[in-house]
Coordinates of C-alpha atoms in Angstrom, one line a residue:
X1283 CA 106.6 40.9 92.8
X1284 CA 103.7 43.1 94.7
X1285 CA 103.2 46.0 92.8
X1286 CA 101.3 49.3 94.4
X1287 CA 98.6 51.6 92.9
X1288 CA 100.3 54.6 91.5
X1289 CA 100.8 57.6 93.2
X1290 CA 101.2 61.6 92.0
X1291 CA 103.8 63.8 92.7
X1292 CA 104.7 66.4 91.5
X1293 CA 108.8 66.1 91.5
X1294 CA 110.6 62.5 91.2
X1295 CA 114.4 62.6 92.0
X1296 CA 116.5 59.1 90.9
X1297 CA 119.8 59.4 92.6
X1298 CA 120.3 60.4 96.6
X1299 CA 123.5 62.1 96.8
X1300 CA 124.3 65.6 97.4
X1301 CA 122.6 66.5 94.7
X1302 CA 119.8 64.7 94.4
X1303 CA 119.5 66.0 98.0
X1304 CA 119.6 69.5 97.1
X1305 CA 116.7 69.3 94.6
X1306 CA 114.6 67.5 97.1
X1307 CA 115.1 69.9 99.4
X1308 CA 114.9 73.2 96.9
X1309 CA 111.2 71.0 95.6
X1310 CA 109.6 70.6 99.2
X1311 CA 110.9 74.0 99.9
X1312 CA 108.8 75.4 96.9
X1313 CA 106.2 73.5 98.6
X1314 CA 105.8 70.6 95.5
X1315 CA 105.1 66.8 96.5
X1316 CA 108.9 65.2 96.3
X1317 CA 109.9 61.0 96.2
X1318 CA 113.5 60.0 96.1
X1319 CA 114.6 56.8 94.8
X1320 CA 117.9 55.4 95.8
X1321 CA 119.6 51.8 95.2
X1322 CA 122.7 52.4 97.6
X1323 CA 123.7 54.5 100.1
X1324 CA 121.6 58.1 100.8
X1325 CA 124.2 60.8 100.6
X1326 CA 126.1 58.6 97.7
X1327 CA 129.3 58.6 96.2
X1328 CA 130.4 61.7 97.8
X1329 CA 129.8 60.6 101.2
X1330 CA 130.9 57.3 101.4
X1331 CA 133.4 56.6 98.3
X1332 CA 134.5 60.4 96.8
X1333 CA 135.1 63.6 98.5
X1334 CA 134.8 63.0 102.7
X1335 CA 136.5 59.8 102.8
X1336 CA 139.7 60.9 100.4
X1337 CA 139.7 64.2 102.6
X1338 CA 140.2 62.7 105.4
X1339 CA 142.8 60.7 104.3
X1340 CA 144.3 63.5 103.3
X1341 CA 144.0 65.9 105.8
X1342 CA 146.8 64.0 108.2
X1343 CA 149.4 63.7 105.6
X1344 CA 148.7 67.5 104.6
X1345 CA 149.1 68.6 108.1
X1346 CA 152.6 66.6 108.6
X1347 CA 154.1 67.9 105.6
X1348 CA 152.9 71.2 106.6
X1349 CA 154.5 70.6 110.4
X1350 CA 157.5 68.9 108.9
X1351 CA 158.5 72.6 107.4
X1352 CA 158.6 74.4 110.4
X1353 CA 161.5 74.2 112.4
X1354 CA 160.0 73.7 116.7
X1355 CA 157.8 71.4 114.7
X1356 CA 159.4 69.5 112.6
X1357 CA 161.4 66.8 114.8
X1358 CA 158.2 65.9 116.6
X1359 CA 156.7 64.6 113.7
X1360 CA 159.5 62.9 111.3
X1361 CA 157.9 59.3 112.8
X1362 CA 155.0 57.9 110.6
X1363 CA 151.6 58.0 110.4
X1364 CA 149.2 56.7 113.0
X1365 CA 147.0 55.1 109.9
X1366 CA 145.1 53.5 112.2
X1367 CA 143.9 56.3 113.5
X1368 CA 143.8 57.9 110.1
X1369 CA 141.5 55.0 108.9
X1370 CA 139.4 55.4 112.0
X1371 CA 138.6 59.1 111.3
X1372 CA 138.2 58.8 107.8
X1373 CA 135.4 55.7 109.0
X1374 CA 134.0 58.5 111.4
X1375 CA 133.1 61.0 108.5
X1376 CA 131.5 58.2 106.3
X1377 CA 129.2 57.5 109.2
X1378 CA 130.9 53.7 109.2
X1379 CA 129.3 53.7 105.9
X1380 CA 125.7 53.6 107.4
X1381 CA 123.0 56.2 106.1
X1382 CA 120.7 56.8 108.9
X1383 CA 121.3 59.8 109.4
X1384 CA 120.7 61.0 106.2
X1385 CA 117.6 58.7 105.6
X1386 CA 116.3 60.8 108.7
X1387 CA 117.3 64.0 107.5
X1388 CA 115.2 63.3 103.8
X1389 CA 112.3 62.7 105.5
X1390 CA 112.7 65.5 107.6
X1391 CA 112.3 67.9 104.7
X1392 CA 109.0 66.1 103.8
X1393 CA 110.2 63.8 100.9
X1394 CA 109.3 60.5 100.6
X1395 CA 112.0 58.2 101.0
X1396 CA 112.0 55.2 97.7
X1397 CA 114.7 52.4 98.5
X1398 CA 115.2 50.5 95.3
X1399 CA 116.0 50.5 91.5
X1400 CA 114.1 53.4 90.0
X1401 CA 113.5 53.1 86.3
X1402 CA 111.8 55.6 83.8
X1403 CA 108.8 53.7 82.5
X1404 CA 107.7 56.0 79.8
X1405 CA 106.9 60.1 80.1
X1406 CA 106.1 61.3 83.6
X1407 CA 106.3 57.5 85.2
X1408 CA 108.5 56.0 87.4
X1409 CA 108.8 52.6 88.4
X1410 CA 110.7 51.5 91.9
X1411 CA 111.4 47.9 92.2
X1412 CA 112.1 47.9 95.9
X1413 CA 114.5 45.3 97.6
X1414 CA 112.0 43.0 99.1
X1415 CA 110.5 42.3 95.6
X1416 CA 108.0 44.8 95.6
X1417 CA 107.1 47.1 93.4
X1418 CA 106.0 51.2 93.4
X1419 CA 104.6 53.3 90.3
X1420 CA 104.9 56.4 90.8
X1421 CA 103.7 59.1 88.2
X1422 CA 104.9 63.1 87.8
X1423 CA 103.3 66.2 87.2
X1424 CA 106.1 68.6 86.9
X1425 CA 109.8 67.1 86.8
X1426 CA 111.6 63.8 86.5
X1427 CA 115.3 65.2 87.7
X1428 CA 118.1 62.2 86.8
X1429 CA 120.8 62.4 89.7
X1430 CA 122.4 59.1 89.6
X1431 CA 126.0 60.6 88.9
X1432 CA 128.5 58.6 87.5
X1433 CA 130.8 55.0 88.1
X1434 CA 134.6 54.6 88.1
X1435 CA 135.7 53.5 84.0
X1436 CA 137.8 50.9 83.5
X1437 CA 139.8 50.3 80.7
X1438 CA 139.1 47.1 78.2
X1439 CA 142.6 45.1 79.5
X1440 CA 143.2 42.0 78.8
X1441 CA 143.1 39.7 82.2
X1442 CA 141.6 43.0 84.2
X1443 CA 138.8 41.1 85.7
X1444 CA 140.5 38.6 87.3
X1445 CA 143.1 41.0 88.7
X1446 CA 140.1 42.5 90.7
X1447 CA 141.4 45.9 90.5
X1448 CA 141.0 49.2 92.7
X1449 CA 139.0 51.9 91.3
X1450 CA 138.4 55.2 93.6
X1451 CA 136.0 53.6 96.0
X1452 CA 138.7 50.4 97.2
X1453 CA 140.9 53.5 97.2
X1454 CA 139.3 55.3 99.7
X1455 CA 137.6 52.4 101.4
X1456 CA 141.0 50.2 102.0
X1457 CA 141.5 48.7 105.4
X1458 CA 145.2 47.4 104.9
X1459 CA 147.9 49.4 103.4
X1460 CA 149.3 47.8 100.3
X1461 CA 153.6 47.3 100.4
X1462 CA 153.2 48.4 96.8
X1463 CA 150.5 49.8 94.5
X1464 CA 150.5 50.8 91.2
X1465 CA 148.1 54.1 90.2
X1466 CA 147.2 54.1 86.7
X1467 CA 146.0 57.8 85.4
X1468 CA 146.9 61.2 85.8
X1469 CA 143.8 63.1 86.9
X1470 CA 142.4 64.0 90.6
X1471 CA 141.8 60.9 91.9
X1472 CA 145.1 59.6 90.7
X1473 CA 147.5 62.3 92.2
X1474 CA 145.6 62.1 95.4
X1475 CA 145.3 58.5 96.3
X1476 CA 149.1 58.3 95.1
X1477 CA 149.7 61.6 97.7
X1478 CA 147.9 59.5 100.8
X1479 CA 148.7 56.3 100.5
X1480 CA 152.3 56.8 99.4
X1481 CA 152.7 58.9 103.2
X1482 CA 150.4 55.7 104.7
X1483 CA 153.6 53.6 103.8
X1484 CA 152.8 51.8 100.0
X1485 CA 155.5 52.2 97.9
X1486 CA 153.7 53.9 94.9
X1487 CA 154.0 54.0 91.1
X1488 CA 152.0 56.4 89.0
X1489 CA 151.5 55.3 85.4
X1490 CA 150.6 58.4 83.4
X1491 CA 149.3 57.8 79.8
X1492 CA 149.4 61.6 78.6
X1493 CA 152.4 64.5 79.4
X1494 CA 151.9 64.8 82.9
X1495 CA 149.5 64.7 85.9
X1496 CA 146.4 66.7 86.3
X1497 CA 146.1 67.4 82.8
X1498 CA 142.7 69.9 82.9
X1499 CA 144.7 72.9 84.9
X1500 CA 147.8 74.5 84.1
X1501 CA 150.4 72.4 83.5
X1502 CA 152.7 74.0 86.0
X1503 CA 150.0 72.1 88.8
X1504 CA 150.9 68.7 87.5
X1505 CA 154.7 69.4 87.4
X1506 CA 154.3 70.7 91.1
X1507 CA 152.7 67.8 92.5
X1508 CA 154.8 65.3 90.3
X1509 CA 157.9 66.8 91.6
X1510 CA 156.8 66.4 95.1
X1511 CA 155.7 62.8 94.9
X1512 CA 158.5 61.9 93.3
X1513 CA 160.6 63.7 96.7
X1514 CA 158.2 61.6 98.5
X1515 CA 159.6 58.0 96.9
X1516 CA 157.1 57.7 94.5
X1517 CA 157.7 56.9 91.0
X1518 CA 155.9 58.9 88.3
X1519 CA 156.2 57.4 84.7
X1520 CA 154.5 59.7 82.2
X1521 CA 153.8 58.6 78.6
X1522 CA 153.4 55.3 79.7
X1523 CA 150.4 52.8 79.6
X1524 CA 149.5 49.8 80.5
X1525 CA 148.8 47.0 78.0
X1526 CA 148.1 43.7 80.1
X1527 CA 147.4 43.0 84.1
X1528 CA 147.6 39.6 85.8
X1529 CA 147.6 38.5 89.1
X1530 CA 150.2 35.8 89.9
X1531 CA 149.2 34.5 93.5
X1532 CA 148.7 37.9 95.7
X1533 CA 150.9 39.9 93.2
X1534 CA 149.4 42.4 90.1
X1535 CA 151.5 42.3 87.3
X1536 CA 151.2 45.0 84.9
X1537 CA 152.9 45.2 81.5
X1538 CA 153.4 48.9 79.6
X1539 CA 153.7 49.7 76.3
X1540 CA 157.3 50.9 76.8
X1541 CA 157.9 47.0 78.0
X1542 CA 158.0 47.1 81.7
X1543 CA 157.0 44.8 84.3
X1544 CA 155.7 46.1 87.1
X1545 CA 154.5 44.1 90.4
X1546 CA 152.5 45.3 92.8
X1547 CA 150.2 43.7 95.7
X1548 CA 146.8 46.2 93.9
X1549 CA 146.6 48.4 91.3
X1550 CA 144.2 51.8 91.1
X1551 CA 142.6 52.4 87.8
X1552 CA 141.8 55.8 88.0
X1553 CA 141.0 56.3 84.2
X1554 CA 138.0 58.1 83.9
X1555 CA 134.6 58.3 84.7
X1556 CA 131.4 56.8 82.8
X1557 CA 127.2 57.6 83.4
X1558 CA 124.9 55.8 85.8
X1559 CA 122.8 55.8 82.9
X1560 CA 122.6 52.0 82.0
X1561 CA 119.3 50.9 83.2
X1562 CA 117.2 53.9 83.7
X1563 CA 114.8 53.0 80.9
X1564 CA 116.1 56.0 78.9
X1565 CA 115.0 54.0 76.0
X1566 CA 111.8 54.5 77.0
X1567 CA 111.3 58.4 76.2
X1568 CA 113.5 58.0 73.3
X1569 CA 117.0 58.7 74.9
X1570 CA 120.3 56.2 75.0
X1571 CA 120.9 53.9 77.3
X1572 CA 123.9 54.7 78.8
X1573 CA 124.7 58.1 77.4
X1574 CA 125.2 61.6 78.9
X1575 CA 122.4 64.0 79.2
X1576 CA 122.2 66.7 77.0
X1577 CA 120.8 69.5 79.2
X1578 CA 120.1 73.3 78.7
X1579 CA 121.3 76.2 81.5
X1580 CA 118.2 75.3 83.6
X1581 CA 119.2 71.6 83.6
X1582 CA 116.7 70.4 81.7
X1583 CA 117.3 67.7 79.3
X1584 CA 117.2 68.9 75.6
X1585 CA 114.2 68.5 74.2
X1586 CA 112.1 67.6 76.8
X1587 CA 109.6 69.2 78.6
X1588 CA 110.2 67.2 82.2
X1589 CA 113.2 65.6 82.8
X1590 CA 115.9 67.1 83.7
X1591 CA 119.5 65.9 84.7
X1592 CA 121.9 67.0 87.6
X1593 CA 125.6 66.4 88.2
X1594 CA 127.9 64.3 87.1
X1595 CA 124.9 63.0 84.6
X1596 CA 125.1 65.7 82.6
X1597 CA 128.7 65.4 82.0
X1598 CA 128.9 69.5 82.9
X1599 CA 131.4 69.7 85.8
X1600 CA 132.0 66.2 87.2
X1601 CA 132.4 68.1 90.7
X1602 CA 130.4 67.6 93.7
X1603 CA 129.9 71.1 94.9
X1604 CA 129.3 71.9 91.0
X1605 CA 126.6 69.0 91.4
X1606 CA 125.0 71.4 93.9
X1607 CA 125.2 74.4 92.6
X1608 CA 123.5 73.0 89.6
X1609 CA 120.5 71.1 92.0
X1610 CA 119.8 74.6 93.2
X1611 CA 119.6 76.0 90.3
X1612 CA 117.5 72.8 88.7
X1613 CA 115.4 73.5 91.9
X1614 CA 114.6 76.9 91.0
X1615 CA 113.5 76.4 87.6
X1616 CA 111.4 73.3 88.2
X1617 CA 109.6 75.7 91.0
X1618 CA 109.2 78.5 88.7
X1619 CA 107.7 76.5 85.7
X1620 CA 105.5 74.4 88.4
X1621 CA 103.3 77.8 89.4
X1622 CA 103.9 79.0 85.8
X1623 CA 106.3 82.0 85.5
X1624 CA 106.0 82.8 81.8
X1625 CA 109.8 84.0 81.5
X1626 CA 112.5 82.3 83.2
X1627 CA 115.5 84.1 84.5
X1628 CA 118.1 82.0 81.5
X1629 CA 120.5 85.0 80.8
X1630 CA 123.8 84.5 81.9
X1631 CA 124.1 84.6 85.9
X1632 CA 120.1 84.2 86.2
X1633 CA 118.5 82.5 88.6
X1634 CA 117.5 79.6 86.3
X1635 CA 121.1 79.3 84.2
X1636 CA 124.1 77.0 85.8
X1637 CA 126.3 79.8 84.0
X1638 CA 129.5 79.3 86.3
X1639 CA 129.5 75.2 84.5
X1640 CA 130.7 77.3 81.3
X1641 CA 132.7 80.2 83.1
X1642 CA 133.8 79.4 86.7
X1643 CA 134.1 76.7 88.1
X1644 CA 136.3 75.7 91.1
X1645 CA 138.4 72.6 91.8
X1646 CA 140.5 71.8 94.4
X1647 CA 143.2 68.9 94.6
X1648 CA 144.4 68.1 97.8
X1649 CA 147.5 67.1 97.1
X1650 CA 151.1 68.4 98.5
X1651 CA 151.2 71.2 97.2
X1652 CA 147.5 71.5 96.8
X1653 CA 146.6 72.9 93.8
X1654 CA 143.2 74.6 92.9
X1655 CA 141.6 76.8 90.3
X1656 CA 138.7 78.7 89.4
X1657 CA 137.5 79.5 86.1
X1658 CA 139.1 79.5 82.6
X1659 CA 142.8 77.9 82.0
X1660 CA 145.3 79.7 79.6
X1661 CA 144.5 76.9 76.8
X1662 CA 140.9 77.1 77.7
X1663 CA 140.7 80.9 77.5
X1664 CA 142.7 80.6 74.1
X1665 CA 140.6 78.0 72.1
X1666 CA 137.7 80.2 73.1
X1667 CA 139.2 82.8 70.9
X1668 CA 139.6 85.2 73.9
X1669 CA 142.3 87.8 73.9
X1670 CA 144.2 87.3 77.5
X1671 CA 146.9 87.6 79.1
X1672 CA 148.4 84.9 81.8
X1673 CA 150.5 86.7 84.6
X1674 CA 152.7 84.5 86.7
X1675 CA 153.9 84.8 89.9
X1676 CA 155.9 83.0 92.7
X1677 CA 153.7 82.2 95.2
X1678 CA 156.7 82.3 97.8
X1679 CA 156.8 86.4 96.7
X1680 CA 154.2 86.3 99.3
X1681 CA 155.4 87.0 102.8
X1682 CA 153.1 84.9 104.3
X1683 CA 154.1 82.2 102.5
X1684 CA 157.6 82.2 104.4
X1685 CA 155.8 82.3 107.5
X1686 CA 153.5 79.6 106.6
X1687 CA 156.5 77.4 105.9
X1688 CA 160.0 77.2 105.3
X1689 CA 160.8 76.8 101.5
X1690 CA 157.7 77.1 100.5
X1691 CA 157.4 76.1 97.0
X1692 CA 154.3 77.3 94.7
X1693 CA 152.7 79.2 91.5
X1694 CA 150.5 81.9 90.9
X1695 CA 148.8 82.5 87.7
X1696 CA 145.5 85.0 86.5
X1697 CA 144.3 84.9 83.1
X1698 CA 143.1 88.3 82.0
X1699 CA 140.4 89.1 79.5
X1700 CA 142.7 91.9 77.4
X1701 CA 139.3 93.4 76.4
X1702 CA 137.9 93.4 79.6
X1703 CA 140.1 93.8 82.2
X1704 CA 138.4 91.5 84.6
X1705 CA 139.7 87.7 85.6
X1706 CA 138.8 84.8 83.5
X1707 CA 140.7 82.5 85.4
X1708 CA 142.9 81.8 88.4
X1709 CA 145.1 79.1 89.4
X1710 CA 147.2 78.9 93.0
X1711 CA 149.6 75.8 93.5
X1712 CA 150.8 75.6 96.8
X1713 CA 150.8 74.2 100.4
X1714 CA 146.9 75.7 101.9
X1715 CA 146.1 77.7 98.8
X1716 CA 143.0 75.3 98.8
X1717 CA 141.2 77.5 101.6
X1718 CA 142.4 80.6 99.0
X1719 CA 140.1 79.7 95.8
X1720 CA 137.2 81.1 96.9
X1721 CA 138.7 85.0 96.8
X1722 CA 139.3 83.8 92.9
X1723 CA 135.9 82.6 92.4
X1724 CA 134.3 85.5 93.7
X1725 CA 136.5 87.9 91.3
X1726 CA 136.2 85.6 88.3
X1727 CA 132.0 85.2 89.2
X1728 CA 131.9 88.9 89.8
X1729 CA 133.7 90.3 87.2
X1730 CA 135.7 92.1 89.1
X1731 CA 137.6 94.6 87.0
X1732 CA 141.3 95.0 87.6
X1733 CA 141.3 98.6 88.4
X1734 CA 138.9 97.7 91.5
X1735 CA 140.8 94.7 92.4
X1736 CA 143.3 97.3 93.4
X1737 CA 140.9 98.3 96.1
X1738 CA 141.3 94.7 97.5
X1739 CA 143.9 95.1 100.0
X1740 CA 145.4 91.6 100.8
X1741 CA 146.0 91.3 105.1
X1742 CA 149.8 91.4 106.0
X1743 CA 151.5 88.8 106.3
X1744 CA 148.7 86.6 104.7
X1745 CA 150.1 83.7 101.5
X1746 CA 146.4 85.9 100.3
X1747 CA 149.3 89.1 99.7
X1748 CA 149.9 86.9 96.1
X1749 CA 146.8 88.9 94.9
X1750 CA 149.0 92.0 94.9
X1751 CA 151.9 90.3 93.4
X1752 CA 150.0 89.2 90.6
X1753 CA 148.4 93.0 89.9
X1754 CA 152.0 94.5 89.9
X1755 CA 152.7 91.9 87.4
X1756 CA 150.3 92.5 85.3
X1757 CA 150.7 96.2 85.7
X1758 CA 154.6 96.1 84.9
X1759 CA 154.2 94.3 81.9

């Protein structure tokens, strides 16, 4: 192995995906020397394995089911899918899994570009062993920011690594469509790859440990969606889990602990996410191998002076925009502390505090319906000790909503601080209310109070007219 001579900078980011991105680019901006050190692909597990590829395997079966409910429209598109085509699209937005492009824009910004394993050697040092055996040292003056988000989990099952199973990447990287395949978990990635590739054709079965699917927003989201995968032919088993998996020639076999037998030709384990903490050489600034990172508001890691750690790392808000937000707002503070601002801006809603992790963030699930929230949940807003209110609505109260598509199905619901009177948390569940959330997250982020909200007059016929059906509920109380 060759190794280098050392050399300064004054930020080192482990990790290129969007978030690792965004710090770069906030560091070079704030004119500090910036390397980036990445072992796969630049752009990460967002570009290539998460968000754009499942979109855009969603986006066609959205659209149809959206067509299918308007009558001019529907005949013309009762056939199926061209998944072909759907595949080749959904290679088009992961660049055919190539990274040129993003390698090009990096450097553009004036970071330096590290391909390799990057290790933490110690405080303030950073080793890159480099794929053709040699080897870069690379020491910090200001900030060490971790951005190496997180890996699928997989369950400890007996016989699992034989079976070779799916996790979210063979999920949204598959080139055949599977006659069967069971989904194990309830969560986002779950209800969505059972959404797409049921309408690609794969018979589907949804194995659902806990009471329903997507478990961290109301619970009237995870009825929604399960009632309109099950209308799609899927089978949704809650309370069930899996015990054993084999694979008998090129069938998966998967045993439950209410004594099924299940076959399938793959199986998703969708069960969770772990850190990409394993071999970072946390151990060697006193930290676990392996573990989360504790961070404050500003993102740095507790008690250190240095590091810092972005995204799904820091266990936070395991969301990729989240991921962002929080690189902007790591950016900031590194910037600040580098030319030596005595007092950081840390109150709530400063420029150097990820407040909205603790108190709104977003989420959408592109599912049919789609469902999407921002902020607090009843249950969240209730073991905070809050005094709230939850106000329901039929989303179908709406005008728009008939005009958007015939029996439209959906839920509204606000959570209101009692005290207050401003939003703690919003939740739409319904076909397009994903382009909706953002009018939420704006109220719950500004604090909107009720009496103002009033003043927001919803366009006619917009689904957006829920807003004012959710006010006069709350109101008529």
């Amino acid at each position: 192995m060759t190794e280098t001579e050392s050399i300064a900078y004054d930020v080192v980011v482990l990790g290129a995906g969007p978030v690792g991105e965004n710090v770069a680019d906030r560091a070079r901006a704030a004119g500090l020397s910036t390397a980036v050190v990445e072992s796969e692909l630049i752009g990460g597990e967002c570009s290539y394995w998460a968000c754009m590829p499942s979109k855009a395997l969603l986006r066609p079966v959205l659209a149809r089911a959206d067509a299918r409910r308007l009558p001019g429209l529907s005949q013309a598109v009762q056939g199926p899918l061209d998944v072909p085509a759907v595949l080749a699209r959904r290679d088009y937005f992961t660049s055919h899994w190539k990274d040129d492009g993003q390698a090009d824009w990096l450097r553009g910004i004036g970071a330096d570009l590290y391909r390799g394993h990057g290790r933490l050697a110690g405080p303030r040092q950073v080793v890159v062993d480099g794929p053709g055996g040699e080897r870069h040292v690379l020491t910090v003056r200001h900030a060490v920011v971790v951005c190496t988000g997180s890996r699928a989990l997989l369950p400890d099952l007996p016989g699992l690594a034989q079976v070779k199973p799916w996790t979210s990447r063979e999920a949204t990287s598959a080139h055949e469509v599977p006659d069967r395949l069971i989904v194990v978990g309830g969560g986002v990635v779950a209800a969505e790859m059972a959404t797409a590739w049921q309408a690609f054709g794969s018979q589907v079965t949804v194995l659902v440990r806990g009471k329903g699917l997507l478990p961290r927003m109301e619970p009237f989201a995870g009825e929604l969606v399960a009632e309109a995968l099950t209308e799609a032919g899927a089978d949704v088993r809650t309370g069930t889990s899996v015990t054993a998996v084999t694979r008998e020639g090129s069938t998966v076999v998967a045993l439950t602990d209410t004594g099924d037998r299940i076959e399938a030709d793959e199986i998703l384990f969708a069960t969770g996410r772990a850190p990409r903490t394993d071999d970072l050489g946390l151990d060697t600034v006193g930290l676990e191998p392996g573990s989360w990172l504790d961070v404050d508001d500003s993102l740095r890691v507790t008690g250190s002076e240095w590091l810092y750690a972005v995204g799904d790392v820091n266990h936070r808000a395991l969301l990729t925009h989240q991921g962002k937000y929080q690189a902007r707002i790591a950016g900031a503070a590194i910037a600040a502390r580098a030319a030596g601002v005595p007092l950081l801006a840390t109150d709530p809603w400063g420029a150097h505090a990820a407040t909205a992790d603790h108190a709104a963030v977003p989420q959408v699930v592109f599912t049919d319906p789609e469902a999407a929230a921002a902020g607090l949940s009843l249950a969240e807003a209730e073991r905070a000790g809050l005094r709230v209110r939850a106000v329901d609505v039929d989303m179908a109260s709406a005008a728009g909503a008939g005009l958007y598509a015939d029996g439209y199905r959906g839920k509204a619901r606000m959570i209101v601080d009692l005290d207050r009177e401003v939003l703690l948390g919003v939740t739409f569940v319904g076909p397009g209310v994903g382009e909706m959330i953002h009018s939420a997250t704006v109220a719950v982020v500004g604090e909107v109070p009720i009496s103002r909200l009033w003043h927001a007059v919803p366009s006619y016929p917009t689904v957006s007219e829920v807003w004012l059906r959710l006010l006069e509920a709350y109101r008529d109380a």
